[in-house]
XYZ file of C-alpha atoms in Angstrom:
463
model
C 0.000 0.000 0.000
C 2.794 2.398 0.965
C 4.637 1.704 -2.296
C 1.549 2.372 -4.378
C 0.975 5.661 -2.540
C 4.585 6.680 -3.242
C 4.165 6.120 -6.960
C 0.789 7.910 -7.047
C 2.221 10.997 -5.327
C 5.218 11.056 -7.638
C 3.067 10.848 -10.756
C 0.798 13.594 -9.455
C 3.862 15.741 -8.838
C 5.133 15.059 -12.332
C 1.760 15.817 -13.918
C 1.777 19.280 -12.281
C 5.302 20.010 -13.444
C 7.279 19.435 -10.224
C 10.003 17.443 -12.009
C 12.836 18.037 -9.514
C 10.674 17.050 -6.572
C 9.528 13.911 -8.362
C 13.103 12.970 -9.175
C 14.259 13.237 -5.573
C 11.245 11.429 -4.201
C 11.406 8.430 -6.502
C 15.192 8.188 -6.174
C 14.564 7.274 -2.536
C 11.856 4.751 -3.415
C 13.032 2.939 -6.518
C 11.057 -0.170 -5.543
C 7.783 1.759 -5.773
C 6.350 -0.753 -8.269
C 5.206 -4.071 -6.880
C 4.103 -7.264 -8.684
C 1.406 -9.668 -7.514
C 1.662 -13.286 -8.696
C -1.331 -15.546 -9.356
C -0.812 -19.150 -10.496
C -3.359 -19.896 -13.212
C -2.302 -23.312 -14.446
C 0.149 -26.116 -13.738
C 3.172 -26.432 -11.504
C 4.975 -23.248 -10.502
C 8.235 -25.178 -10.095
C 8.393 -25.415 -13.903
C 9.012 -21.651 -14.037
C 11.835 -21.506 -11.492
C 14.951 -19.949 -12.973
C 12.986 -17.731 -15.395
C 13.419 -13.942 -15.344
C 11.046 -11.429 -16.942
C 11.844 -7.741 -17.430
C 9.084 -5.232 -18.186
C 10.063 -1.712 -19.307
C 7.590 1.093 -18.620
C 7.592 4.889 -18.590
C 5.577 7.906 -17.513
C 5.526 10.777 -19.974
C 8.920 9.698 -21.394
C 10.509 11.302 -18.307
C 10.307 8.525 -15.720
C 11.422 4.993 -16.617
C 11.197 1.688 -14.732
C 12.798 -1.627 -15.615
C 10.752 -3.965 -13.444
C 12.301 -7.430 -13.151
C 10.709 -10.435 -11.519
C 12.661 -13.638 -10.949
C 10.994 -16.991 -10.460
C 12.668 -18.708 -7.523
C 11.081 -20.510 -4.605
C 9.537 -17.078 -4.000
C 8.920 -14.250 -6.451
C 11.745 -11.712 -6.353
C 10.879 -8.261 -7.729
C 13.261 -5.385 -8.471
C 12.325 -2.037 -9.996
C 15.205 -0.073 -11.489
C 14.146 3.565 -11.801
C 15.589 6.336 -13.965
C 14.507 9.952 -14.442
C 15.257 12.266 -17.367
C 14.643 16.022 -17.297
C 14.142 15.982 -21.065
C 11.726 13.597 -22.715
C 13.408 10.501 -24.113
C 11.205 9.288 -26.930
C 12.121 6.333 -29.094
C 12.504 7.140 -32.761
C 9.466 6.116 -34.753
C 11.236 4.036 -37.359
C 9.329 2.482 -40.226
C 11.281 -0.578 -41.365
C 12.172 -1.110 -44.992
C 9.488 -3.110 -46.746
C 8.386 -4.379 -50.122
C 4.964 -5.696 -51.021
C 2.826 -6.567 -54.003
C -0.925 -6.018 -53.725
C -4.142 -5.163 -55.504
C -6.914 -2.979 -54.045
C -10.041 -4.845 -55.102
C -11.921 -3.697 -51.993
C -11.785 0.048 -51.431
C -13.824 3.076 -50.417
C -13.212 6.796 -50.780
C -15.042 10.029 -50.147
C -14.563 13.673 -51.028
C -14.211 15.403 -54.388
C -13.609 12.363 -56.619
C -12.662 12.572 -60.278
C -12.742 9.005 -61.626
C -11.600 10.179 -65.046
C -8.067 10.983 -63.874
C -5.201 8.802 -65.029
C -3.507 8.463 -61.612
C -5.596 5.558 -60.324
C -3.324 2.735 -61.479
C -3.449 1.019 -58.067
C -7.262 0.728 -58.122
C -9.523 -1.368 -60.384
C -11.818 1.613 -60.889
C -13.363 0.804 -64.288
C -16.420 -0.857 -62.736
C -16.921 2.237 -60.555
C -16.609 4.497 -63.609
C -19.334 2.474 -65.335
C -21.732 2.551 -62.361
C -21.145 6.291 -61.917
C -22.555 6.862 -65.418
C -25.854 5.334 -64.282
C -26.054 7.039 -60.896
C -28.607 9.906 -60.728
C -27.528 13.240 -59.261
C -28.150 13.569 -55.534
C -28.597 9.816 -55.036
C -26.741 6.649 -54.025
C -26.883 3.790 -56.504
C -25.258 0.362 -56.419
C -24.827 -2.637 -58.706
C -23.295 -6.106 -58.623
C -20.874 -6.709 -61.470
C -18.353 -9.266 -62.650
C -14.839 -7.830 -62.524
C -13.827 -9.879 -65.578
C -16.149 -7.705 -67.688
C -13.714 -4.844 -67.071
C -10.317 -6.446 -66.541
C -8.501 -9.374 -68.082
C -5.693 -9.125 -65.528
C -5.759 -7.669 -62.018
C -4.268 -4.200 -61.497
C -1.207 -4.972 -59.360
C 0.961 -2.499 -57.443
C 4.520 -3.029 -56.246
C 5.348 -0.764 -53.302
C 8.950 -0.302 -52.160
C 9.992 1.605 -49.046
C 13.615 1.803 -47.930
C 14.791 3.498 -44.744
C 17.900 3.988 -42.677
C 17.017 4.933 -39.139
C 14.555 7.819 -39.404
C 15.697 8.687 -42.928
C 13.671 7.606 -45.942
C 16.049 6.457 -48.658
C 13.488 5.545 -51.297
C 9.722 5.284 -51.574
C 7.759 4.447 -54.709
C 4.740 2.601 -56.089
C 4.844 0.885 -59.475
C 2.046 -0.402 -61.690
C 2.991 -4.041 -62.375
C -0.080 -5.328 -64.230
C 1.939 -5.792 -67.426
C 4.597 -7.794 -65.559
C 2.468 -9.977 -63.282
C -0.386 -11.112 -65.512
C -2.754 -12.578 -62.922
C -6.029 -13.486 -64.702
C -9.324 -12.243 -63.271
C -11.576 -15.318 -62.871
C -15.025 -15.208 -64.436
C -16.785 -15.595 -61.075
C -15.168 -12.636 -59.244
C -18.213 -10.481 -58.493
C -18.058 -7.075 -56.818
C -20.637 -4.725 -55.355
C -20.116 -1.097 -56.422
C -21.898 1.806 -54.705
C -21.723 5.397 -55.985
C -23.047 8.554 -54.322
C -23.417 11.783 -56.277
C -24.117 15.299 -55.089
C -26.908 17.409 -56.533
C -24.375 18.950 -58.906
C -23.500 15.539 -60.342
C -20.073 15.300 -58.705
C -19.099 11.899 -57.312
C -18.420 12.223 -53.576
C -18.423 8.595 -52.399
C -17.290 5.312 -53.972
C -17.293 1.872 -52.375
C -16.319 -1.419 -53.997
C -16.256 -4.789 -52.253
C -15.995 -8.400 -53.351
C -19.044 -10.537 -52.786
C -17.830 -13.662 -54.586
C -14.489 -14.963 -55.811
C -12.258 -12.679 -53.738
C -8.509 -13.323 -53.803
C -5.327 -12.340 -51.983
C -1.740 -12.090 -53.189
C 0.546 -13.702 -50.615
C 3.383 -11.229 -51.070
C 3.021 -9.012 -48.031
C 6.007 -10.635 -46.350
C 9.419 -9.968 -47.796
C 13.115 -9.911 -46.969
C 14.847 -6.596 -47.655
C 18.641 -6.381 -47.755
C 21.126 -3.704 -48.845
C 21.388 -5.213 -52.314
C 17.701 -5.764 -52.991
C 14.354 -7.125 -51.890
C 13.019 -10.686 -52.022
C 9.291 -11.405 -52.137
C 7.306 -14.558 -52.786
C 4.128 -14.781 -54.823
C 1.207 -17.139 -54.657
C -2.500 -16.369 -54.753
C -5.263 -17.652 -52.495
C -8.995 -17.067 -52.631
C -11.962 -17.287 -50.320
C -11.404 -19.583 -47.315
C -7.678 -19.497 -48.183
C -8.030 -22.041 -50.979
C -5.130 -22.017 -53.404
C -5.690 -20.413 -56.824
C -3.656 -21.878 -59.652
C -1.719 -19.236 -61.568
C -0.407 -19.465 -65.117
C 2.979 -21.110 -65.389
C 5.947 -18.858 -64.708
C 4.402 -16.527 -62.116
C 4.544 -18.255 -58.716
C 7.906 -18.042 -56.968
C 10.408 -15.870 -55.114
C 11.356 -12.680 -56.961
C 14.427 -10.502 -56.478
C 14.320 -6.738 -57.035
C 17.852 -5.259 -57.101
C 18.551 -1.808 -55.665
C 20.879 0.589 -57.464
C 22.650 3.687 -56.167
C 22.350 6.829 -58.283
C 23.290 10.469 -57.805
C 19.817 11.042 -56.394
C 20.119 8.111 -53.974
C 18.957 4.487 -53.900
C 16.375 3.349 -56.423
C 14.788 0.043 -57.332
C 15.976 -1.499 -60.599
C 12.665 -2.656 -62.086
C 14.263 -3.629 -65.387
C 16.274 -6.277 -63.485
C 13.370 -7.706 -61.480
C 13.362 -11.474 -61.946
C 12.065 -14.722 -60.503
C 15.001 -16.388 -58.795
C 13.232 -19.374 -57.239
C 10.179 -20.942 -58.904
C 7.295 -22.404 -56.942
C 4.715 -24.896 -58.053
C 1.315 -23.348 -58.694
C -0.068 -25.525 -55.883
C 2.354 -24.148 -53.267
C 0.780 -21.417 -51.135
C 3.144 -18.909 -49.539
C 2.583 -18.392 -45.812
C 5.630 -16.273 -44.979
C 9.070 -15.321 -46.204
C 11.774 -13.986 -43.872
C 15.521 -13.618 -43.801
C 17.383 -15.957 -41.461
C 18.450 -13.770 -38.502
C 21.997 -15.210 -38.577
C 22.675 -16.684 -42.019
C 22.508 -15.258 -45.547
C 19.501 -17.450 -46.225
C 15.793 -17.108 -46.884
C 13.268 -19.033 -44.825
C 10.147 -19.765 -46.859
C 7.042 -21.174 -45.165
C 4.482 -22.726 -47.499
C 1.393 -24.904 -47.384
C 1.502 -27.885 -49.699
C -0.940 -30.787 -49.777
C -2.324 -29.871 -46.324
C 1.157 -29.646 -44.791
C 3.222 -26.720 -43.508
C 6.669 -26.813 -45.117
C 9.911 -24.924 -44.456
C 12.358 -24.282 -47.293
C 15.824 -22.876 -46.555
C 17.235 -21.084 -49.608
C 20.669 -19.566 -50.198
C 20.208 -15.842 -50.888
C 23.114 -15.555 -53.320
C 22.615 -18.664 -55.444
C 18.872 -19.135 -54.741
C 19.545 -22.842 -54.354
C 17.447 -24.963 -52.002
C 19.485 -26.049 -48.972
C 16.790 -27.746 -46.904
C 13.100 -28.555 -47.206
C 11.205 -30.193 -44.369
C 7.654 -30.833 -43.272
C 6.704 -29.067 -40.048
C 3.152 -30.263 -39.517
C -0.323 -30.717 -40.913
C -2.427 -27.734 -42.043
C -6.008 -27.569 -43.228
C -6.839 -25.471 -46.279
C -8.199 -22.532 -44.260
C -5.223 -22.469 -41.858
C -2.944 -19.462 -42.095
C 0.270 -18.309 -40.453
C -0.081 -15.494 -37.927
C 3.402 -14.796 -36.690
C 7.052 -15.852 -36.781
C 9.223 -14.935 -33.788
C 12.878 -14.894 -34.843
C 15.752 -15.579 -32.442
C 19.352 -16.596 -33.064
C 18.950 -20.172 -31.860
C 15.260 -20.863 -32.513
C 12.076 -19.772 -34.272
C 8.470 -19.924 -33.071
C 5.881 -20.164 -35.845
C 2.279 -19.446 -34.780
C -0.589 -20.675 -36.959
C -4.039 -19.122 -37.159
C -5.593 -21.767 -34.887
C -3.238 -20.803 -31.984
C -0.986 -23.836 -32.507
C 2.724 -23.114 -32.680
C 5.834 -24.862 -33.967
C 9.173 -24.456 -32.193
C 12.159 -24.850 -34.517
C 15.670 -25.148 -33.104
C 18.795 -24.189 -35.011
C 21.428 -26.920 -35.331
C 25.205 -26.576 -35.579
C 24.844 -26.495 -39.382
C 22.569 -23.455 -39.145
C 19.533 -25.430 -40.287
C 16.297 -25.810 -38.353
C 14.561 -28.875 -36.971
C 11.151 -29.140 -35.340
C 11.719 -29.479 -31.594
C 8.098 -29.659 -30.519
C 4.643 -28.241 -31.208
C 2.172 -26.698 -28.788
C -1.001 -24.681 -28.452
C -1.073 -21.103 -27.141
C -4.784 -21.592 -26.517
C -4.329 -24.632 -24.263
C -5.282 -22.361 -21.363
C -8.055 -20.475 -23.142
C -8.268 -17.471 -20.829
C -4.839 -16.423 -22.065
C -4.635 -17.878 -25.552
C -7.517 -16.000 -27.138
C -6.109 -12.703 -25.850
C -2.421 -13.350 -26.433
C -0.651 -10.298 -27.857
C 2.004 -11.913 -30.025
C 3.376 -8.684 -31.470
C 4.967 -7.636 -28.158
C 5.407 -11.112 -26.642
C 8.937 -12.224 -25.719
C 10.230 -15.814 -25.779
C 13.246 -17.871 -24.730
C 14.159 -21.540 -25.164
C 16.575 -23.515 -22.983
C 16.644 -26.656 -25.126
C 13.630 -28.329 -23.527
C 11.318 -25.548 -22.304
C 9.812 -22.525 -24.065
C 9.130 -19.461 -21.912
C 6.616 -16.891 -23.186
C 6.038 -13.491 -21.564
C 3.096 -11.479 -22.889
C 0.964 -8.545 -21.868
C -2.491 -8.988 -20.427
C -5.400 -7.908 -22.661
C -6.650 -4.371 -23.076
C -9.251 -3.097 -20.632
C -12.049 -0.721 -21.554
C -14.140 1.982 -19.930
C -17.340 3.499 -21.243
C -17.165 7.268 -21.570
C -19.939 9.828 -21.168
C -20.350 9.945 -24.945
C -21.223 6.264 -24.973
C -17.962 5.353 -26.690
C -15.406 3.028 -25.142
C -11.866 4.037 -24.211
C -9.345 1.182 -24.467
C -6.319 0.986 -22.191
C -3.262 -1.119 -22.914
C -2.117 -3.135 -19.917
C 1.514 -3.467 -18.872
C 0.804 -6.271 -16.436
C 1.919 -9.616 -17.826
C 1.432 -13.346 -18.238
C 4.160 -15.986 -18.135
C 3.734 -19.390 -19.767
C 6.106 -22.353 -19.839
C 5.813 -25.142 -22.431
C 7.630 -28.399 -22.976
C 7.174 -31.228 -25.492
C 3.987 -32.339 -23.715
C 2.341 -28.910 -23.799
C 1.683 -26.142 -21.288
C 3.179 -26.898 -17.868
C 2.721 -23.520 -16.174
C 0.806 -20.261 -16.617
C 0.968 -17.326 -14.218
C -0.523 -13.852 -14.027
C 1.655 -10.958 -12.853
C -0.228 -7.790 -11.933
C 1.932 -4.679 -11.740
C 0.790 -2.064 -9.196
C 1.321 0.834 -11.594
C -1.349 -0.647 -13.902
C -4.034 0.295 -11.353
C -3.241 4.015 -11.273
C -6.102 6.294 -12.400
C -6.069 7.525 -15.971
C -4.951 11.022 -16.859
C -7.117 13.929 -17.965
C -6.792 12.822 -21.592
C -8.022 9.325 -20.615
C -4.635 7.708 -21.280
C -2.796 5.415 -18.896
C -0.355 7.140 -16.540
C 2.327 4.469 -16.870
C 2.740 2.659 -20.185
C 5.090 0.195 -21.802
C 7.924 1.634 -23.864
C 7.304 1.595 -27.597
C 9.784 -1.012 -28.818
C 10.769 -4.338 -27.249
C 9.205 -3.613 -23.859
C 9.317 -7.239 -22.659
C 12.128 -9.744 -22.319
C 12.281 -13.219 -20.789
C 15.229 -15.512 -20.146
C 16.287 -18.730 -18.458
C 19.058 -18.206 -15.920
């Protein structure tokens, strides 16, 4: 109770601008944050030797590294630091490369559909419906996209950065390069709204049958160029067979000019072909080796292909597990000695790196084995460690909400945590760790007083 009061007073002091007072006060009470442990599942002894560190801040002035160690008792330390000036983390957008088509879109405002700068949108159906829309009314039709397009409009977007600096950013119309046929059954609903003056001020287009997705959102970007893999899936994630010569891993070289780095579109080529029946789930760069790691679904199986980035030769291909047609890949956590691949049904695959740098399936598990955590697991900020036989997972508890006077809900990110331990037989321990600072009242702007830092706020390790 005393510790919570200390932190509350300090934050109140900081919120009113008494920075020097807050600094002196908290310097004397660095252990102001406490952690309450609740065993949710299994044997707590399975977690002994595990350490979790949670990094939080208040207003980017006050910072706590709160560490709890799992021994026979829970040992909590809170390392506090104060900065007179705000210490914000740089908002860095990572380099990325993706191929996409905007079949489903909506826009409002002063819209001129006759302009020539709409290459990234299949707008011809909207142009046609607009001709039949009366002034001052909303009108909609259902149309077959193949009546307007033989091949999908496809956009290649490249973004390269170095720290906070943007080195190169461009979008390219690639419909003439990637000739992906529009199937006869792809039907869209198009709605047009016109003002009384006849100007189009709202357009909405959405697929109602035969929708498709290009699996090229994941890519590996290096200094020399970008790698991206192409396959196409439709409704319920069923594989769509493409014409020969399209599916595969492509390489887009980067060139340095007087103006800076640019993408060399004339040298774009397919370096590693894929069968038309292979569906791309993810493509990443090996965190240690100059290799690509390609995850695919083939004949209801999840496969891993390890490919040399320079020669584009296949080094290893192995089956990781079974996968139904509608099963996707949610997340890949990359570490030097292991990978954790999470599928869309909450099951995960733990792959361990061998002395040859290749990966082998160590064991599989289910993040939803204890449902109260699994369905709310925040994988994007989760941290993991593997000691050769046990997987430790630290993750934040779910968002909480509060209804405001306007009737809308305000959502608050928690910085209290969960800890889960898995072995080859499944979940052996799950614990809840409530941090006292999470219970502080919200600020005037309805934001949390203490929040997790922006990047890599959690870490977990076996001692």
